[in-house]
Every structure is written in structure tokens, then in C-alpha cells.
């Protein structure tokens, strides 16, 4: 499994841009999740949907079960996996009266179409691929009994004599092997009609492995043991001489071996979920941190705890409260800021403890943290909520009332109010499509603007407070929708309908760009018209920070993990520090 190669350069971990689900697998998972979320009974797949045991386990949690042969069923819903099936199997599924949801990858369907078209004209078919692989089995079904599978150059000589030949490849075929076999076929069948049907996702993945192998000392390939494309990535990397480790989960990593290498790359097969890649990266980083001595290891763990425990977010809420006061023109005070910090900390912790199922897929590091420290965090969040209420009551009765209402709404969000029936599909507030971002924005705006404004000494301009309310709401709303884009896969697993699920990732990014621009315009026009003071112009820097993190996310520089939370939630810290600086210099 391990090969040694000379180590060089500084210590780093590189993750392949193409690592994780290809678009065909993403599409199949989306079809499966949509089917499960709308079906009344269990759903079956004809063969495992993808070759990854952890994903299969997740699917079973959604009542999606893999059958070796779904034609044995008498009723129910069957999903055809990305590899497709033979026309004969499809016919049998239809004859049984089963509901078929077809997740055949369109690129595989295209190859099926090429074979079918040629078979109708009397062509024989040569498929370059692995005999017995589900995709190849499906493709053979379209060849009208005149299909041959070739896996190695030497096998070309054993093919029968054929007049008209059509040549295609398994979509995940190794490109080097494909070229060599095509050369041999052309020598034997000069008039063969050849179409390179290796899919772009495979091609890009293999090319990136070759590139990455030249930049690292060890390449970790993450994926299911039975995944052909994962095994192929590992084989391609091994041929370059780089150290290679093929693992299914992070528990298979050998710390002693990891520590031998400076530059480590991580790639993954097309059927490996992002959360598994994350776990492997975290484990590699953890092994290295442990070696740096107890002090640095402790520091790294403290930094992680600061973010995943929501202390980072709570502190951000406190700082945002100061900025909102400056924007609305009333005196910023530490007490309202502390109340907001305690509220945001407690609500986020309690809702996350209540919703660990979603976090399991979206933020594995948070799940691990809450599984370990859940009881302590629950106690701290409860104490924080009570102290926040006491401090709000000390400020003003109206502040206590707003705090109580916001707490009620925050806790009520994940509570099941009605049983789910065929007619009523919404049984919690969080089941209302795209509601999470609006509730989050309102909760933050209530405690960082409405509550401090109500308890502020002296007169508070209602229009100015309204501008601050919209500012706080929108800043939180942008952060929340971006988190939804990041979490789209996990949200599909648990059946949550967020904006990215409703309008797509590209549509959501465009929407966020428009909202950010709109917020900048609102600040400028509010300041220009005299509704708020000149501090509104300074807040354009916060809008610039927001635009920067949206861009960094788009470039996949901060696509998830601690970096995402630190940078994205850092906008509230930045905004608060801007307010403090403004206060000091004005
Ligand atoms: Fe489709 Fe290519 Fe993914 Fe296979 S690897 S499912 S052909 S996109």
C-alpha cells in the first residue's frame, strides 16, 4: 500500500479540486433523495446506487435499500443507478408495474445510444472496459448479442473476425489503457467506427491525479474498496512512483506513515462523499498537530473549539450589535452586546444539538464535537440563555420581552408541532421552504438591533433603526444562504428545502451577489438622504468583506471546514471592530 519517495518542500495538505462526487453521482443522489422525500414507502435501487459503504448506510437511513436484482419486487419504487441497466432489465421492471426513477448518468445513456444505433445497422460492438462491471453489463444489453469486452491489449488478438465494428469505452476507463487498446483495434479492424466515450469527469480526475502526484510525496486516495474508479485513480498514481494510500475511511490512516511525508495530497473517487474527504483531511491534520508537541496541539484544538462551539459566532453577534448601534445613531453599550452574544451562542448550540442528523452530513467536525461535549454544551447554552434573559431584564422590560420572544422563536424552529401526514408535509417551522435563512436573519436583527434600540437611553430614530435592522438581517441572511450552498448535499439527505435546492447553486450565487449589491446601495442611499450618519459609508468595507468571502467561496479557497466558519463569520467581528475604530477616531 505504501511506497517511499524522497520528501521535499514544506509541510502541506493539498486536496484535489475534482475530489468527491462527479456530477453524474450528484445527480443520482439528488434523484434518490427527492424520491425518498416524496415516497410513502421504502425505495429500492437496482444494485448499490454508488460503490461507497458510508453512502449506502446514509441511504438506508432514508429508507433507500439496495437490491442485487430489483426485478424480484412486486411493487414499489426502483431507482436505476448511474451505471444504467440493459433494455431487458428495464422492460422487466416495467412489466412488474414498478415505479421507475431513472438515475442513469446521461453520459452512460449516450454510450448506450451509440451502441444501439450501430447495432440496428448490423455493427458488432467492442467495449473497452471491465467485463462484469455494472455499466459494461448494461452496455452489452444494447449490442444485440454482438458485443465484446476488451480489458487488455492482448485480448484484441482473441476477438473474432468482424466486418463492421463500433468501438466505445466504459466511461471510467483509464485513458492510457484506452489509447493502447484502440491502437491494437485499429491495426486489426482498420474501418472500425471509434468513439472515445470516457467521460470528462473521469478524464479531469485522472489528469489531476497525474499532476498532483508530481507535487506531493504521498497521495491518499479516498473511496470505497469496490469502487472501480477509485482503484483506478490509485493505480494511475502508483505508476508515477509517488507514495499512495488507498483508504475507505480516516480510521485506516497509519499515523506513523503519515508523519514520514511532508507534502500530502488527497483525492477521491467519483462516489466518495465530501464529508469523508473532510474527515480524512482532519485526521491527517490532527496526526501532524499531535506531533508538534502538546502546546501547539492544544492551541489548535482550542482554535477548533472556539469555532465549532459557536463562541466565535456569539462574539461576532456582540460586535455586530455595537456596529448596528453606531449605524442607527444610538449609544453602543456592552450590556446589549453581551445579551446578543449570549442569545446567539445559546440558540445556535441548542438548535445544533437538536439537529445533529443534518450536521452529520454537512459539518462532520461539529458533529464529533457535539457528540463528545454535547452535555456540557447543553448546560452552557442553557446558562447562557438564562443569563441573557436576566441581563435583558436588567436593561429594560421591553428588552426582556423581545429576548423572550426571540428565544421562543429560536427554540420553536426545530420543534415538531404537527405529525407528518400525506397532506400536511410541514410539521416544523424549519420544514417551510427557505425559511431557515429568514428566521436566522430575523433572530439576529431582533437581538442586535430591536432589543438594544428599545432599551437605549434617549430618543432613537425609527427610520435609522429600521436601516440598521435591514443591515443586520441582510448580513446574516447572506451568510446563511452561503452556508446552504455549502450544505446542499446534506440538506438533500435530510429533505430540507433551502434556496440552493430550490433555485440551484449558480442561481443562488447570483442571488447573493444581487443581495450584496442591494445592501451596499441601501447603505449609500440611507446615508446620502440623511437617514443615517456617515458611519454607513464605513460599513461599505463590511460589504467589501462579504463580497470577498463570496468570491473566496466561489474559488473554493474556503469551501468548508474551520476556514469557512472563521472567514465567513469573521465578517461580524470585522464589522464590530470597524465600529470600535470609528468610535475611537471620531
Ligand atoms: Fe457520469 Fe462520468 Fe460520473 Fe460516471 S463518472 S456517473 S459517466 S459523470
PDB file of C-alpha atoms in Angstrom, residues 93-373:
ATOM      1  CA  UNK A  93     -39.167  -3.651 -14.198  1.00  0.00           C
ATOM      2  CA  UNK A  94     -41.928  -2.054 -16.281  1.00  0.00           C
ATOM      3  CA  UNK A  95     -43.805  -5.322 -16.712  1.00  0.00           C
ATOM      4  CA  UNK A  96     -43.828  -5.720 -12.914  1.00  0.00           C
ATOM      5  CA  UNK A  97     -45.622  -2.358 -12.661  1.00  0.00           C
ATOM      6  CA  UNK A  98     -42.821  -0.807 -10.581  1.00  0.00           C
ATOM      7  CA  UNK A  99     -42.361   2.965 -10.497  1.00  0.00           C
ATOM      8  CA  UNK A 100     -39.014   3.637 -12.154  1.00  0.00           C
ATOM      9  CA  UNK A 101     -36.910   6.714 -11.352  1.00  0.00           C
ATOM     10  CA  UNK A 102     -34.044   6.704 -13.780  1.00  0.00           C
ATOM     11  CA  UNK A 103     -30.713   7.989 -12.435  1.00  0.00           C
ATOM     12  CA  UNK A 104     -28.666   6.600 -15.337  1.00  0.00           C
ATOM     13  CA  UNK A 105     -25.913   9.143 -15.945  1.00  0.00           C
ATOM     14  CA  UNK A 106     -26.717  10.971 -19.209  1.00  0.00           C
ATOM     15  CA  UNK A 107     -23.158  10.220 -20.368  1.00  0.00           C
ATOM     16  CA  UNK A 108     -23.722   6.483 -19.903  1.00  0.00           C
ATOM     17  CA  UNK A 109     -27.086   6.825 -21.676  1.00  0.00           C
ATOM     18  CA  UNK A 110     -25.219   8.452 -24.572  1.00  0.00           C
ATOM     19  CA  UNK A 111     -22.925   5.423 -24.901  1.00  0.00           C
ATOM     20  CA  UNK A 112     -25.961   3.131 -24.784  1.00  0.00           C
ATOM     21  CA  UNK A 113     -27.451   5.199 -27.635  1.00  0.00           C
ATOM     22  CA  UNK A 114     -24.268   4.875 -29.759  1.00  0.00           C
ATOM     23  CA  UNK A 115     -24.264   1.072 -29.367  1.00  0.00           C
ATOM     24  CA  UNK A 116     -27.993   0.817 -30.061  1.00  0.00           C
ATOM     25  CA  UNK A 117     -27.730   2.927 -33.222  1.00  0.00           C
ATOM     26  CA  UNK A 118     -24.846   0.837 -34.584  1.00  0.00           C
ATOM     27  CA  UNK A 119     -26.424  -2.483 -33.573  1.00  0.00           C
ATOM     28  CA  UNK A 120     -29.534  -1.528 -35.586  1.00  0.00           C
ATOM     29  CA  UNK A 121     -27.261  -1.159 -38.647  1.00  0.00           C
ATOM     30  CA  UNK A 122     -25.732  -4.597 -38.061  1.00  0.00           C
ATOM     31  CA  UNK A 123     -22.479  -3.459 -36.403  1.00  0.00           C
ATOM     32  CA  UNK A 124     -20.708  -5.540 -33.789  1.00  0.00           C
ATOM     33  CA  UNK A 125     -19.584  -3.650 -30.667  1.00  0.00           C
ATOM     34  CA  UNK A 126     -16.280  -3.676 -28.812  1.00  0.00           C
ATOM     35  CA  UNK A 127     -16.464  -2.139 -25.344  1.00  0.00           C
ATOM     36  CA  UNK A 128     -13.122  -1.200 -23.790  1.00  0.00           C
ATOM     37  CA  UNK A 129     -13.728  -1.791 -20.107  1.00  0.00           C
ATOM     38  CA  UNK A 130     -14.078  -4.337 -17.352  1.00  0.00           C
ATOM     39  CA  UNK A 131     -16.188  -7.409 -18.045  1.00  0.00           C
ATOM     40  CA  UNK A 132     -18.727  -7.774 -15.278  1.00  0.00           C
ATOM     41  CA  UNK A 133     -18.747  -4.094 -14.285  1.00  0.00           C
ATOM     42  CA  UNK A 134     -22.388  -2.964 -13.970  1.00  0.00           C
ATOM     43  CA  UNK A 135     -22.036  -0.240 -16.607  1.00  0.00           C
ATOM     44  CA  UNK A 136     -20.470  -2.672 -19.085  1.00  0.00           C
ATOM     45  CA  UNK A 137     -23.161  -5.273 -18.369  1.00  0.00           C
ATOM     46  CA  UNK A 138     -25.774  -2.615 -19.167  1.00  0.00           C
ATOM     47  CA  UNK A 139     -23.979  -1.512 -22.354  1.00  0.00           C
ATOM     48  CA  UNK A 140     -23.708  -5.107 -23.605  1.00  0.00           C
ATOM     49  CA  UNK A 141     -27.506  -5.325 -23.443  1.00  0.00           C
ATOM     50  CA  UNK A 142     -27.730  -2.769 -26.271  1.00  0.00           C
ATOM     51  CA  UNK A 143     -25.367  -4.644 -28.606  1.00  0.00           C
ATOM     52  CA  UNK A 144     -27.988  -7.081 -29.891  1.00  0.00           C
ATOM     53  CA  UNK A 145     -25.937 -10.120 -28.858  1.00  0.00           C
ATOM     54  CA  UNK A 146     -22.912  -8.915 -30.847  1.00  0.00           C
ATOM     55  CA  UNK A 147     -20.940  -7.236 -28.056  1.00  0.00           C
ATOM     56  CA  UNK A 148     -17.363  -7.968 -26.917  1.00  0.00           C
ATOM     57  CA  UNK A 149     -15.496  -6.603 -23.924  1.00  0.00           C
ATOM     58  CA  UNK A 150     -11.766  -5.919 -24.026  1.00  0.00           C
ATOM     59  CA  UNK A 151      -9.832  -5.041 -20.891  1.00  0.00           C
ATOM     60  CA  UNK A 152      -6.224  -5.511 -22.120  1.00  0.00           C
ATOM     61  CA  UNK A 153      -4.293  -5.014 -25.373  1.00  0.00           C
ATOM     62  CA  UNK A 154      -3.524  -8.766 -25.595  1.00  0.00           C
ATOM     63  CA  UNK A 155      -7.232  -9.579 -25.720  1.00  0.00           C
ATOM     64  CA  UNK A 156      -7.680  -7.801 -29.073  1.00  0.00           C
ATOM     65  CA  UNK A 157      -5.979 -10.695 -30.894  1.00  0.00           C
ATOM     66  CA  UNK A 158      -8.576 -13.097 -29.446  1.00  0.00           C
ATOM     67  CA  UNK A 159     -11.556 -11.209 -30.915  1.00  0.00           C
ATOM     68  CA  UNK A 160     -13.467 -12.949 -33.745  1.00  0.00           C
ATOM     69  CA  UNK A 161     -13.306 -11.621 -37.307  1.00  0.00           C
ATOM     70  CA  UNK A 162     -15.964  -8.895 -37.754  1.00  0.00           C
ATOM     71  CA  UNK A 163     -16.998  -6.801 -40.777  1.00  0.00           C
ATOM     72  CA  UNK A 164     -18.401  -3.642 -39.252  1.00  0.00           C
ATOM     73  CA  UNK A 165     -17.225  -2.705 -35.784  1.00  0.00           C
ATOM     74  CA  UNK A 166     -18.239   0.029 -33.399  1.00  0.00           C
ATOM     75  CA  UNK A 167     -15.830   0.792 -30.535  1.00  0.00           C
ATOM     76  CA  UNK A 168     -16.754   2.562 -27.298  1.00  0.00           C
ATOM     77  CA  UNK A 169     -15.255   2.736 -23.802  1.00  0.00           C
ATOM     78  CA  UNK A 170     -16.562   2.307 -20.292  1.00  0.00           C
ATOM     79  CA  UNK A 171     -16.994   5.929 -19.136  1.00  0.00           C
ATOM     80  CA  UNK A 172     -14.456   5.493 -16.312  1.00  0.00           C
ATOM     81  CA  UNK A 173     -11.788   3.731 -18.399  1.00  0.00           C
ATOM     82  CA  UNK A 174      -8.110   4.599 -17.856  1.00  0.00           C
ATOM     83  CA  UNK A 175      -7.190   6.887 -20.763  1.00  0.00           C
ATOM     84  CA  UNK A 176      -3.700   5.402 -21.261  1.00  0.00           C
ATOM     85  CA  UNK A 177      -5.052   1.889 -21.406  1.00  0.00           C
ATOM     86  CA  UNK A 178      -7.816   3.044 -23.736  1.00  0.00           C
ATOM     87  CA  UNK A 179      -5.340   4.564 -26.203  1.00  0.00           C
ATOM     88  CA  UNK A 180      -3.205   1.436 -26.284  1.00  0.00           C
ATOM     89  CA  UNK A 181      -6.219  -0.827 -26.889  1.00  0.00           C
ATOM     90  CA  UNK A 182      -7.611   1.474 -29.601  1.00  0.00           C
ATOM     91  CA  UNK A 183      -4.277   1.286 -31.421  1.00  0.00           C
ATOM     92  CA  UNK A 184      -4.435  -2.522 -31.392  1.00  0.00           C
ATOM     93  CA  UNK A 185      -8.068  -2.489 -32.565  1.00  0.00           C
ATOM     94  CA  UNK A 186      -7.253  -0.125 -35.451  1.00  0.00           C
ATOM     95  CA  UNK A 187      -4.471  -2.460 -36.549  1.00  0.00           C
ATOM     96  CA  UNK A 188      -6.924  -5.377 -36.677  1.00  0.00           C
ATOM     97  CA  UNK A 189     -10.073  -3.550 -37.801  1.00  0.00           C
ATOM     98  CA  UNK A 190      -8.905  -0.538 -39.856  1.00  0.00           C
ATOM     99  CA  UNK A 191     -12.507   0.577 -40.607  1.00  0.00           C
ATOM    100  CA  UNK A 192     -13.695   0.431 -37.022  1.00  0.00           C
ATOM    101  CA  UNK A 193     -16.010   3.297 -36.022  1.00  0.00           C
ATOM    102  CA  UNK A 194     -14.376   4.516 -32.778  1.00  0.00           C
ATOM    103  CA  UNK A 195     -15.902   6.944 -30.272  1.00  0.00           C
ATOM    104  CA  UNK A 196     -13.990   7.953 -27.159  1.00  0.00           C
ATOM    105  CA  UNK A 197     -16.750   7.782 -24.559  1.00  0.00           C
ATOM    106  CA  UNK A 198     -14.595   8.285 -21.458  1.00  0.00           C
ATOM    107  CA  UNK A 199     -16.408  10.992 -19.558  1.00  0.00           C
ATOM    108  CA  UNK A 200     -14.862  14.403 -18.860  1.00  0.00           C
ATOM    109  CA  UNK A 201     -15.202  13.926 -15.092  1.00  0.00           C
ATOM    110  CA  UNK A 202     -13.048  10.788 -15.301  1.00  0.00           C
ATOM    111  CA  UNK A 203     -10.585  12.419 -17.638  1.00  0.00           C
ATOM    112  CA  UNK A 204     -10.167  15.502 -15.433  1.00  0.00           C
ATOM    113  CA  UNK A 205      -9.848  13.376 -12.291  1.00  0.00           C
ATOM    114  CA  UNK A 206      -7.144  11.192 -13.815  1.00  0.00           C
ATOM    115  CA  UNK A 207      -5.249  14.187 -15.206  1.00  0.00           C
ATOM    116  CA  UNK A 208      -5.360  15.898 -11.829  1.00  0.00           C
ATOM    117  CA  UNK A 209      -4.030  12.776 -10.133  1.00  0.00           C
ATOM    118  CA  UNK A 210      -1.071  12.802 -12.508  1.00  0.00           C
ATOM    119  CA  UNK A 211      -0.451  16.492 -11.790  1.00  0.00           C
ATOM    120  CA  UNK A 212      -0.899  16.133  -8.040  1.00  0.00           C
ATOM    121  CA  UNK A 213       1.384  13.095  -7.943  1.00  0.00           C
ATOM    122  CA  UNK A 214       4.179  15.374  -9.164  1.00  0.00           C
ATOM    123  CA  UNK A 215       3.558  17.899  -6.393  1.00  0.00           C
ATOM    124  CA  UNK A 216       3.267  15.690  -3.299  1.00  0.00           C
ATOM    125  CA  UNK A 217       5.193  12.929  -1.539  1.00  0.00           C
ATOM    126  CA  UNK A 218       2.135  10.906  -0.576  1.00  0.00           C
ATOM    127  CA  UNK A 219      -1.227  10.743  -2.297  1.00  0.00           C
ATOM    128  CA  UNK A 220      -4.160   9.497  -0.232  1.00  0.00           C
ATOM    129  CA  UNK A 221      -6.960   8.149  -2.415  1.00  0.00           C
ATOM    130  CA  UNK A 222     -10.278   8.007  -0.541  1.00  0.00           C
ATOM    131  CA  UNK A 223     -13.050   5.742  -1.737  1.00  0.00           C
ATOM    132  CA  UNK A 224     -14.999   2.516  -1.452  1.00  0.00           C
ATOM    133  CA  UNK A 225     -12.983  -0.697  -1.768  1.00  0.00           C
ATOM    134  CA  UNK A 226     -15.344  -1.896  -4.514  1.00  0.00           C
ATOM    135  CA  UNK A 227     -15.254   1.368  -6.473  1.00  0.00           C
ATOM    136  CA  UNK A 228     -13.542   0.739  -9.806  1.00  0.00           C
ATOM    137  CA  UNK A 229     -12.807   4.388 -10.500  1.00  0.00           C
ATOM    138  CA  UNK A 230     -11.226   4.866  -7.053  1.00  0.00           C
ATOM    139  CA  UNK A 231      -8.974   1.830  -7.579  1.00  0.00           C
ATOM    140  CA  UNK A 232      -8.045   3.223 -10.999  1.00  0.00           C
ATOM    141  CA  UNK A 233      -7.010   6.582  -9.540  1.00  0.00           C
ATOM    142  CA  UNK A 234      -4.765   4.773  -7.050  1.00  0.00           C
ATOM    143  CA  UNK A 235      -3.244   2.652  -9.845  1.00  0.00           C
ATOM    144  CA  UNK A 236      -2.545   5.706 -12.022  1.00  0.00           C
ATOM    145  CA  UNK A 237      -0.850   7.464  -9.098  1.00  0.00           C
ATOM    146  CA  UNK A 238       1.245   4.396  -8.216  1.00  0.00           C
ATOM    147  CA  UNK A 239       2.636   4.258 -11.740  1.00  0.00           C
ATOM    148  CA  UNK A 240       4.177   7.718 -11.210  1.00  0.00           C
ATOM    149  CA  UNK A 241       6.188   6.398  -8.231  1.00  0.00           C
ATOM    150  CA  UNK A 242       4.522   8.630  -5.632  1.00  0.00           C
ATOM    151  CA  UNK A 243       3.574   7.129  -2.253  1.00  0.00           C
ATOM    152  CA  UNK A 244      -0.047   6.005  -2.408  1.00  0.00           C
ATOM    153  CA  UNK A 245      -2.513   5.080   0.310  1.00  0.00           C
ATOM    154  CA  UNK A 246      -5.957   3.835  -0.653  1.00  0.00           C
ATOM    155  CA  UNK A 247      -8.365   4.209   2.264  1.00  0.00           C
ATOM    156  CA  UNK A 248     -12.115   3.980   2.705  1.00  0.00           C
ATOM    157  CA  UNK A 249     -12.304   5.979   5.946  1.00  0.00           C
ATOM    158  CA  UNK A 250      -9.970   8.067   8.106  1.00  0.00           C
ATOM    159  CA  UNK A 251      -9.615   5.201  10.604  1.00  0.00           C
ATOM    160  CA  UNK A 252      -7.439   3.325   8.092  1.00  0.00           C
ATOM    161  CA  UNK A 253      -4.744   6.020   8.091  1.00  0.00           C
ATOM    162  CA  UNK A 254      -1.468   4.950   9.675  1.00  0.00           C
ATOM    163  CA  UNK A 255      -0.086   7.850  11.812  1.00  0.00           C
ATOM    164  CA  UNK A 256       3.491   6.540  11.656  1.00  0.00           C
ATOM    165  CA  UNK A 257       3.370   6.530   7.857  1.00  0.00           C
ATOM    166  CA  UNK A 258       1.668   9.939   7.613  1.00  0.00           C
ATOM    167  CA  UNK A 259       4.461  11.502   9.651  1.00  0.00           C
ATOM    168  CA  UNK A 260       7.084  10.287   7.170  1.00  0.00           C
ATOM    169  CA  UNK A 261       5.791  12.632   4.473  1.00  0.00           C
ATOM    170  CA  UNK A 262       5.964  16.415   4.134  1.00  0.00           C
ATOM    171  CA  UNK A 263       3.609  17.134   1.263  1.00  0.00           C
ATOM    172  CA  UNK A 264       0.409  15.130   1.267  1.00  0.00           C
ATOM    173  CA  UNK A 265      -2.260  15.161  -1.417  1.00  0.00           C
ATOM    174  CA  UNK A 266      -5.821  13.865  -1.053  1.00  0.00           C
ATOM    175  CA  UNK A 267      -8.038  12.815  -3.911  1.00  0.00           C
ATOM    176  CA  UNK A 268     -11.173  10.703  -4.038  1.00  0.00           C
ATOM    177  CA  UNK A 269     -13.246   8.597  -6.344  1.00  0.00           C
ATOM    178  CA  UNK A 270     -16.404   9.870  -8.026  1.00  0.00           C
ATOM    179  CA  UNK A 271     -18.527   8.076  -5.431  1.00  0.00           C
ATOM    180  CA  UNK A 272     -16.797   9.430  -2.313  1.00  0.00           C
ATOM    181  CA  UNK A 273     -18.839  11.965  -0.327  1.00  0.00           C
ATOM    182  CA  UNK A 274     -17.269  15.274   0.653  1.00  0.00           C
ATOM    183  CA  UNK A 275     -17.747  14.604   4.358  1.00  0.00           C
ATOM    184  CA  UNK A 276     -15.487  11.559   4.105  1.00  0.00           C
ATOM    185  CA  UNK A 277     -12.768  13.575   2.349  1.00  0.00           C
ATOM    186  CA  UNK A 278     -13.113  16.144   5.167  1.00  0.00           C
ATOM    187  CA  UNK A 279     -12.649  13.500   7.822  1.00  0.00           C
ATOM    188  CA  UNK A 280      -9.505  12.202   6.146  1.00  0.00           C
ATOM    189  CA  UNK A 281      -8.097  15.722   5.866  1.00  0.00           C
ATOM    190  CA  UNK A 282      -8.925  16.444   9.523  1.00  0.00           C
ATOM    191  CA  UNK A 283      -7.302  13.201  10.626  1.00  0.00           C
ATOM    192  CA  UNK A 284      -4.104  13.940   8.674  1.00  0.00           C
ATOM    193  CA  UNK A 285      -4.002  17.449  10.153  1.00  0.00           C
ATOM    194  CA  UNK A 286      -4.693  16.010  13.619  1.00  0.00           C
ATOM    195  CA  UNK A 287      -1.842  13.489  13.345  1.00  0.00           C
ATOM    196  CA  UNK A 288       0.527  16.297  12.391  1.00  0.00           C
ATOM    197  CA  UNK A 289      -0.687  18.627  15.122  1.00  0.00           C
ATOM    198  CA  UNK A 290      -0.138  15.892  17.712  1.00  0.00           C
ATOM    199  CA  UNK A 291       3.486  15.621  16.616  1.00  0.00           C
ATOM    200  CA  UNK A 292       4.082  19.362  17.056  1.00  0.00           C
ATOM    201  CA  UNK A 293       4.026  18.944  20.803  1.00  0.00           C
ATOM    202  CA  UNK A 294       1.324  19.317  23.423  1.00  0.00           C
ATOM    203  CA  UNK A 295       1.336  23.147  23.436  1.00  0.00           C
ATOM    204  CA  UNK A 296       0.685  23.576  19.704  1.00  0.00           C
ATOM    205  CA  UNK A 297      -1.703  20.656  19.617  1.00  0.00           C
ATOM    206  CA  UNK A 298      -3.651  22.254  22.458  1.00  0.00           C
ATOM    207  CA  UNK A 299      -3.666  25.604  20.690  1.00  0.00           C
ATOM    208  CA  UNK A 300      -5.047  24.029  17.506  1.00  0.00           C
ATOM    209  CA  UNK A 301      -7.744  22.219  19.470  1.00  0.00           C
ATOM    210  CA  UNK A 302      -8.678  25.420  21.301  1.00  0.00           C
ATOM    211  CA  UNK A 303      -8.991  27.276  17.981  1.00  0.00           C
ATOM    212  CA  UNK A 304     -11.226  24.499  16.650  1.00  0.00           C
ATOM    213  CA  UNK A 305     -13.307  24.509  19.835  1.00  0.00           C
ATOM    214  CA  UNK A 306     -13.686  28.308  19.627  1.00  0.00           C
ATOM    215  CA  UNK A 307     -15.282  27.973  16.196  1.00  0.00           C
ATOM    216  CA  UNK A 308     -17.305  24.758  16.465  1.00  0.00           C
ATOM    217  CA  UNK A 309     -18.682  25.628  19.921  1.00  0.00           C
ATOM    218  CA  UNK A 310     -20.237  28.794  18.432  1.00  0.00           C
ATOM    219  CA  UNK A 311     -18.260  31.087  20.736  1.00  0.00           C
ATOM    220  CA  UNK A 312     -16.851  32.659  17.546  1.00  0.00           C
ATOM    221  CA  UNK A 313     -20.366  33.324  16.269  1.00  0.00           C
ATOM    222  CA  UNK A 314     -21.591  34.602  19.657  1.00  0.00           C
ATOM    223  CA  UNK A 315     -18.695  37.058  19.909  1.00  0.00           C
ATOM    224  CA  UNK A 316     -19.469  38.161  16.342  1.00  0.00           C
ATOM    225  CA  UNK A 317     -23.083  38.883  17.315  1.00  0.00           C
ATOM    226  CA  UNK A 318     -21.898  41.040  20.221  1.00  0.00           C
ATOM    227  CA  UNK A 319     -19.588  43.037  17.971  1.00  0.00           C
ATOM    228  CA  UNK A 320     -22.283  43.421  15.304  1.00  0.00           C
ATOM    229  CA  UNK A 321     -24.572  44.901  17.991  1.00  0.00           C
ATOM    230  CA  UNK A 322     -22.051  47.708  18.539  1.00  0.00           C
ATOM    231  CA  UNK A 323     -21.909  48.450  14.800  1.00  0.00           C
ATOM    232  CA  UNK A 324     -25.694  48.447  14.495  1.00  0.00           C
ATOM    233  CA  UNK A 325     -25.936  50.994  17.304  1.00  0.00           C
ATOM    234  CA  UNK A 326     -23.435  53.232  15.519  1.00  0.00           C
ATOM    235  CA  UNK A 327     -25.404  52.914  12.294  1.00  0.00           C
ATOM    236  CA  UNK A 328     -28.751  53.684  13.938  1.00  0.00           C
ATOM    237  CA  UNK A 329     -27.241  56.576  15.891  1.00  0.00           C
ATOM    238  CA  UNK A 330     -27.821  55.476  19.496  1.00  0.00           C
ATOM    239  CA  UNK A 331     -25.181  54.865  22.121  1.00  0.00           C
ATOM    240  CA  UNK A 332     -23.486  51.474  21.796  1.00  0.00           C
ATOM    241  CA  UNK A 333     -23.291  49.642  25.107  1.00  0.00           C
ATOM    242  CA  UNK A 334     -21.553  46.486  26.288  1.00  0.00           C
ATOM    243  CA  UNK A 335     -24.678  45.118  28.007  1.00  0.00           C
ATOM    244  CA  UNK A 336     -26.883  44.841  24.848  1.00  0.00           C
ATOM    245  CA  UNK A 337     -23.828  43.412  23.055  1.00  0.00           C
ATOM    246  CA  UNK A 338     -23.396  40.793  25.780  1.00  0.00           C
ATOM    247  CA  UNK A 339     -27.100  39.893  25.651  1.00  0.00           C
ATOM    248  CA  UNK A 340     -26.914  39.431  21.853  1.00  0.00           C
ATOM    249  CA  UNK A 341     -23.762  37.320  22.193  1.00  0.00           C
ATOM    250  CA  UNK A 342     -25.394  35.083  24.813  1.00  0.00           C
ATOM    251  CA  UNK A 343     -28.561  34.715  22.762  1.00  0.00           C
ATOM    252  CA  UNK A 344     -26.804  33.772  19.507  1.00  0.00           C
ATOM    253  CA  UNK A 345     -24.441  31.380  21.303  1.00  0.00           C
ATOM    254  CA  UNK A 346     -27.247  29.599  23.167  1.00  0.00           C
ATOM    255  CA  UNK A 347     -29.661  29.382  20.210  1.00  0.00           C
ATOM    256  CA  UNK A 348     -27.042  28.025  17.809  1.00  0.00           C
ATOM    257  CA  UNK A 349     -25.807  25.426  20.305  1.00  0.00           C
ATOM    258  CA  UNK A 350     -29.309  24.264  21.281  1.00  0.00           C
ATOM    259  CA  UNK A 351     -30.509  24.045  17.675  1.00  0.00           C
ATOM    260  CA  UNK A 352     -27.386  22.177  16.635  1.00  0.00           C
ATOM    261  CA  UNK A 353     -27.798  19.706  19.488  1.00  0.00           C
ATOM    262  CA  UNK A 354     -31.376  19.248  18.343  1.00  0.00           C
ATOM    263  CA  UNK A 355     -30.385  18.714  14.725  1.00  0.00           C
ATOM    264  CA  UNK A 356     -27.275  16.518  14.800  1.00  0.00           C
ATOM    265  CA  UNK A 357     -28.630  14.415  11.919  1.00  0.00           C
ATOM    266  CA  UNK A 358     -28.134  17.324   9.480  1.00  0.00           C
ATOM    267  CA  UNK A 359     -24.720  18.174  10.903  1.00  0.00           C
ATOM    268  CA  UNK A 360     -23.567  14.602  10.458  1.00  0.00           C
ATOM    269  CA  UNK A 361     -23.580  15.201   6.695  1.00  0.00           C
ATOM    270  CA  UNK A 362     -22.795  18.899   6.499  1.00  0.00           C
ATOM    271  CA  UNK A 363     -20.245  19.549   9.233  1.00  0.00           C
ATOM    272  CA  UNK A 364     -18.630  16.337  10.469  1.00  0.00           C
ATOM    273  CA  UNK A 365     -16.193  18.163  12.780  1.00  0.00           C
ATOM    274  CA  UNK A 366     -19.120  19.863  14.567  1.00  0.00           C
ATOM    275  CA  UNK A 367     -20.909  16.534  14.905  1.00  0.00           C
ATOM    276  CA  UNK A 368     -17.878  14.945  16.517  1.00  0.00           C
ATOM    277  CA  UNK A 369     -17.523  17.909  18.881  1.00  0.00           C
ATOM    278  CA  UNK A 370     -21.180  17.803  19.944  1.00  0.00           C
ATOM    279  CA  UNK A 371     -21.177  14.034  20.276  1.00  0.00           C
ATOM    280  CA  UNK A 372     -18.287  14.376  22.699  1.00  0.00           C
ATOM    281  CA  UNK A 373     -19.193  17.555  24.538  1.00  0.00           C
TER     282      UNK A 373
END
